[in-house]
Amino acid sequence: MGHFGQRSQRKSIPKNPALLAAAAEHPGGSVAEIDPAYVDDPTGYVPPEAIRGAWLVDSSGKLTGEYQENPRHGTPQDDFTELTEPDHWLGWLGDDPAAAVRKGIEGSLRAQAADAVVEWVKILETPRFLTAGRQPSENDQFMLVTRAALAAPFALSVRTKQHGRSVLLGVFSWVAVNLSPPGVRKDRHWFDLGVELDWAGEQLQGRMYEIDGEHRTAEQ
């Protein structure tokens, strides 16, 4: 079986200096062929669908002529599996948490560039979740959720007229407070580029109580 779960085929070795140089750096491995229609910078994040296939490299760092096609090659698609698969309550995001988070990400980008068009979004790891609440009474076995938050690491492609296409990596955070009383809910988003998930996760509690404090002050 090949690199993409299928057998390799023989192809003429291309005379591509960059490909040959990459092969020399990966003896005994493989080098991917990236589709420039979907990725402008092959040294950055590359979605799986943007890989046309992989060339096998011999132990001396030269292409063998064996090529494995990627059956997933095509237009990159959204992937929110890491958000929706964990067994964590996301009811505060509505009936479609993936759509809600995507809309929040789009809103953050359009706040910076009104014509921003998000081509695809992929959640890269299980987000950090934070939920707080209170019991309606001492004998009640249920908890009313009053505050909730998440920090989701992402890769995405966005287009603007000024900058063209950009592939961005970072963490999108969403905090919501006062979830149980009707009509007083407050939400805020953070769009942090180039940060680690651990850092963003550590900010959630402080951000949550910062918003909660602002709301209580406004009520007084």
CSV table of C-alpha atoms in Angstrom, one decimal:
chain,number,residue,atom,x,y,z
A,1,MET,CA,0.0,0.0,0.0
A,2,GLY,CA,1.2,3.5,-0.7
A,3,HIS,CA,1.5,6.8,1.2
A,4,PHE,CA,-2.2,7.6,0.5
A,5,GLY,CA,-3.5,4.1,1.1
A,6,GLN,CA,-3.1,2.9,-2.5
A,7,ARG,CA,-0.4,1.5,-4.8
A,8,SER,CA,2.2,3.7,-6.5
A,9,GLN,CA,2.6,4.1,-10.2
A,10,ARG,CA,5.6,4.8,-12.4
A,11,LYS,CA,6.0,8.3,-13.8
A,12,SER,CA,8.7,10.2,-15.6
A,13,ILE,CA,10.8,12.1,-13.1
A,14,PRO,CA,10.1,15.9,-13.5
A,15,LYS,CA,13.1,18.2,-13.9
A,16,ASN,CA,11.9,20.6,-11.2
A,17,PRO,CA,14.8,22.0,-9.2
A,18,ALA,CA,12.7,22.7,-6.1
A,19,LEU,CA,11.3,19.1,-6.2
A,20,LEU,CA,14.7,17.6,-6.6
A,21,ALA,CA,16.1,19.7,-3.8
A,22,ALA,CA,13.3,18.6,-1.5
A,23,ALA,CA,14.0,15.0,-2.4
A,24,ALA,CA,17.7,15.4,-1.5
A,25,GLU,CA,16.6,16.6,2.0
A,26,HIS,CA,14.4,13.6,2.6
A,27,PRO,CA,16.3,10.4,1.7
A,28,GLY,CA,14.3,7.3,2.1
A,29,GLY,CA,11.1,9.3,2.4
A,30,SER,CA,8.7,11.1,0.1
A,31,VAL,CA,8.1,14.7,-1.2
A,32,ALA,CA,4.6,16.0,-1.8
A,33,GLU,CA,3.4,17.7,-5.0
A,34,ILE,CA,1.4,20.7,-4.0
A,35,ASP,CA,-1.3,22.1,-6.2
A,36,PRO,CA,-0.7,25.9,-6.7
A,37,ALA,CA,-4.3,26.4,-7.5
A,38,TYR,CA,-5.1,26.1,-3.8
A,39,VAL,CA,-1.8,27.0,-2.0
A,40,ASP,CA,0.5,29.9,-2.8
A,41,ASP,CA,3.2,29.1,-0.2
A,42,PRO,CA,4.0,25.4,0.0
A,43,THR,CA,6.3,26.0,3.0
A,44,GLY,CA,3.3,27.1,5.2
A,45,TYR,CA,0.2,25.1,6.1
A,46,VAL,CA,-1.0,22.9,3.3
A,47,PRO,CA,-4.5,21.4,3.5
A,48,PRO,CA,-4.7,17.7,2.7
A,49,GLU,CA,-6.8,18.3,-0.4
A,50,ALA,CA,-4.1,20.6,-1.9
A,51,ILE,CA,-1.7,17.7,-2.2
A,52,ARG,CA,-1.8,16.2,-5.7
A,53,GLY,CA,0.3,13.2,-4.7
A,54,ALA,CA,3.8,12.2,-3.4
A,55,TRP,CA,7.0,11.1,-5.0
A,56,LEU,CA,9.0,8.4,-3.3
A,57,VAL,CA,12.6,9.1,-2.6
A,58,ASP,CA,15.4,6.5,-2.4
A,59,SER,CA,18.1,6.3,0.3
A,60,SER,CA,20.4,8.6,-1.7
A,61,GLY,CA,17.9,11.4,-1.8
A,62,LYS,CA,16.8,10.9,-5.4
A,63,LEU,CA,13.3,10.5,-6.9
A,64,THR,CA,12.6,6.8,-7.7
A,65,GLY,CA,10.0,7.6,-10.3
A,66,GLU,CA,7.3,6.0,-8.1
A,67,TYR,CA,4.3,8.3,-7.6
A,68,GLN,CA,1.3,8.0,-5.3
A,69,GLU,CA,-1.8,10.0,-6.2
A,70,ASN,CA,-3.8,11.6,-3.4
A,71,PRO,CA,-7.5,10.4,-3.7
A,72,ARG,CA,-8.5,13.5,-1.6
A,73,HIS,CA,-7.0,16.0,-4.0
A,74,GLY,CA,-9.4,18.7,-4.9
A,75,THR,CA,-10.9,21.9,-3.5
A,76,PRO,CA,-10.2,22.2,0.2
A,77,GLN,CA,-13.2,21.9,2.4
A,78,ASP,CA,-14.2,23.0,5.8
A,79,ASP,CA,-13.4,20.5,8.6
A,80,PHE,CA,-14.9,21.2,12.1
A,81,THR,CA,-14.6,17.5,13.3
A,82,GLU,CA,-12.3,18.5,16.1
A,83,LEU,CA,-15.0,20.9,17.4
A,84,THR,CA,-18.1,18.7,17.1
A,85,GLU,CA,-16.8,15.2,17.9
A,86,PRO,CA,-15.7,15.7,21.5
A,87,ASP,CA,-18.3,14.9,24.1
A,88,HIS,CA,-18.7,18.4,25.3
A,89,TRP,CA,-21.9,20.4,25.6
A,90,LEU,CA,-22.1,23.1,22.9
A,91,GLY,CA,-25.7,24.1,23.2
A,92,TRP,CA,-24.7,27.6,23.9
A,93,LEU,CA,-23.6,27.8,20.2
A,94,GLY,CA,-27.0,26.9,18.8
A,95,ASP,CA,-28.2,24.0,16.8
A,96,ASP,CA,-25.1,24.1,14.4
A,97,PRO,CA,-21.9,24.8,16.4
A,98,ALA,CA,-19.7,24.5,13.3
A,99,ALA,CA,-21.7,27.1,11.4
A,100,ALA,CA,-21.7,29.4,14.4
A,101,VAL,CA,-18.0,29.3,14.8
A,102,ARG,CA,-17.4,29.7,11.1
A,103,LYS,CA,-19.7,32.8,11.1
A,104,GLY,CA,-17.7,34.1,14.1
A,105,ILE,CA,-14.4,33.7,12.3
A,106,GLU,CA,-15.8,35.4,9.2
A,107,GLY,CA,-17.0,38.3,11.3
A,108,SER,CA,-13.6,38.7,12.9
A,109,LEU,CA,-12.0,38.8,9.4
A,110,ARG,CA,-14.5,41.2,7.9
A,111,ALA,CA,-14.0,43.5,10.8
A,112,GLN,CA,-10.5,44.0,9.4
A,113,ALA,CA,-11.4,43.8,5.7
A,114,ALA,CA,-15.0,44.2,4.7
A,115,ASP,CA,-14.6,42.2,1.5
A,116,ALA,CA,-12.9,39.2,3.1
A,117,VAL,CA,-14.1,35.9,1.7
A,118,VAL,CA,-13.3,32.8,3.7
A,119,GLU,CA,-12.6,29.9,1.3
A,120,TRP,CA,-12.2,27.1,3.9
A,121,VAL,CA,-11.6,26.6,7.7
A,122,LYS,CA,-10.1,23.7,9.4
A,123,ILE,CA,-10.1,23.2,13.2
A,124,LEU,CA,-6.7,21.6,13.8
A,125,GLU,CA,-7.1,20.2,17.4
A,126,THR,CA,-9.7,19.6,20.0
A,127,PRO,CA,-10.5,23.1,21.4
A,128,ARG,CA,-10.1,24.1,25.0
A,129,PHE,CA,-13.6,24.4,26.6
A,130,LEU,CA,-14.6,26.2,29.7
A,131,THR,CA,-18.1,26.1,31.2
A,132,ALA,CA,-19.4,27.5,34.5
A,133,GLY,CA,-22.8,27.5,36.1
A,134,ARG,CA,-24.9,27.3,39.2
A,135,GLN,CA,-27.5,25.0,40.8
A,136,PRO,CA,-31.0,26.5,41.0
A,137,SER,CA,-31.3,25.0,44.5
A,138,GLU,CA,-29.4,22.9,46.9
A,139,ASN,CA,-31.4,19.8,46.1
A,140,ASP,CA,-31.4,20.2,42.3
A,141,GLN,CA,-29.3,17.7,40.4
A,142,PHE,CA,-29.1,20.0,37.4
A,143,MET,CA,-26.8,23.0,36.7
A,144,LEU,CA,-27.8,26.1,34.9
A,145,VAL,CA,-24.9,27.1,32.6
A,146,THR,CA,-24.2,30.8,33.1
A,147,ARG,CA,-20.9,31.2,31.3
A,148,ALA,CA,-19.1,29.3,28.5
A,149,ALA,CA,-16.1,29.6,26.3
A,150,LEU,CA,-13.9,27.9,23.8
A,151,ALA,CA,-10.5,28.4,22.1
A,152,ALA,CA,-10.3,26.6,18.7
A,153,PRO,CA,-7.0,26.4,16.8
A,154,PHE,CA,-7.5,26.9,13.1
A,155,ALA,CA,-6.0,27.0,9.7
A,156,LEU,CA,-8.0,28.9,7.0
A,157,SER,CA,-7.8,30.5,3.6
A,158,VAL,CA,-9.1,34.0,3.1
A,159,ARG,CA,-9.2,36.3,0.1
A,160,THR,CA,-9.4,40.1,-0.1
A,161,LYS,CA,-9.1,42.4,-3.0
A,162,GLN,CA,-6.0,44.1,-1.5
A,163,HIS,CA,-4.0,41.1,-0.4
A,164,GLY,CA,-5.4,38.2,-2.6
A,165,ARG,CA,-5.3,34.8,-0.9
A,166,SER,CA,-3.8,34.3,2.5
A,167,VAL,CA,-3.5,31.1,4.6
A,168,LEU,CA,-3.7,32.0,8.3
A,169,LEU,CA,-3.0,30.0,11.4
A,170,GLY,CA,-4.1,30.9,14.9
A,171,VAL,CA,-6.7,30.4,17.6
A,172,PHE,CA,-10.3,31.7,17.5
A,173,SER,CA,-11.8,32.2,21.0
A,174,TRP,CA,-15.4,32.8,21.9
A,175,VAL,CA,-16.7,33.7,25.4
A,176,ALA,CA,-20.4,34.1,26.3
A,177,VAL,CA,-21.6,35.2,29.7
A,178,ASN,CA,-25.0,35.5,31.4
A,179,LEU,CA,-26.5,32.6,29.5
A,180,SER,CA,-29.3,31.7,31.9
A,181,PRO,CA,-31.2,35.0,32.2
A,182,PRO,CA,-33.1,35.8,29.0
A,183,GLY,CA,-32.1,38.9,27.1
A,184,VAL,CA,-28.9,39.8,28.9
A,185,ARG,CA,-26.4,37.5,27.2
A,186,LYS,CA,-23.1,39.0,26.1
A,187,ASP,CA,-20.6,37.5,23.6
A,188,ARG,CA,-17.1,38.4,22.5
A,189,HIS,CA,-14.7,36.9,20.0
A,190,TRP,CA,-10.9,37.0,19.9
A,191,PHE,CA,-8.9,36.2,16.7
A,192,ASP,CA,-5.3,35.6,17.7
A,193,LEU,CA,-2.8,34.8,14.9
A,194,GLY,CA,0.3,32.8,15.4
A,195,VAL,CA,-0.4,31.8,19.0
A,196,GLU,CA,-0.3,28.4,20.7
A,197,LEU,CA,-3.5,26.7,21.9
A,198,ASP,CA,-2.1,26.3,25.4
A,199,TRP,CA,-1.7,30.1,25.6
A,200,ALA,CA,-5.2,30.8,24.3
A,201,GLY,CA,-6.7,28.3,26.6
A,202,GLU,CA,-5.1,30.0,29.6
A,203,GLN,CA,-6.7,33.3,28.6
A,204,LEU,CA,-10.3,31.9,28.7
A,205,GLN,CA,-11.0,32.3,32.3
A,206,GLY,CA,-9.6,35.8,32.6
A,207,ARG,CA,-11.5,36.8,29.4
A,208,MET,CA,-14.7,35.3,30.7
A,209,TYR,CA,-14.7,37.1,34.1
A,210,GLU,CA,-13.5,40.3,32.4
A,211,ILE,CA,-16.7,40.3,30.2
A,212,ASP,CA,-18.8,39.3,33.2
A,213,GLY,CA,-17.4,42.2,35.2
A,214,GLU,CA,-18.1,44.6,32.4
A,215,HIS,CA,-21.7,43.5,32.3
A,216,ARG,CA,-22.3,43.8,36.0
A,217,THR,CA,-20.8,47.3,36.0
A,218,ALA,CA,-23.1,48.3,33.2
A,219,GLU,CA,-26.1,47.1,35.1
A,220,GLN,CA,-25.4,49.1,38.2
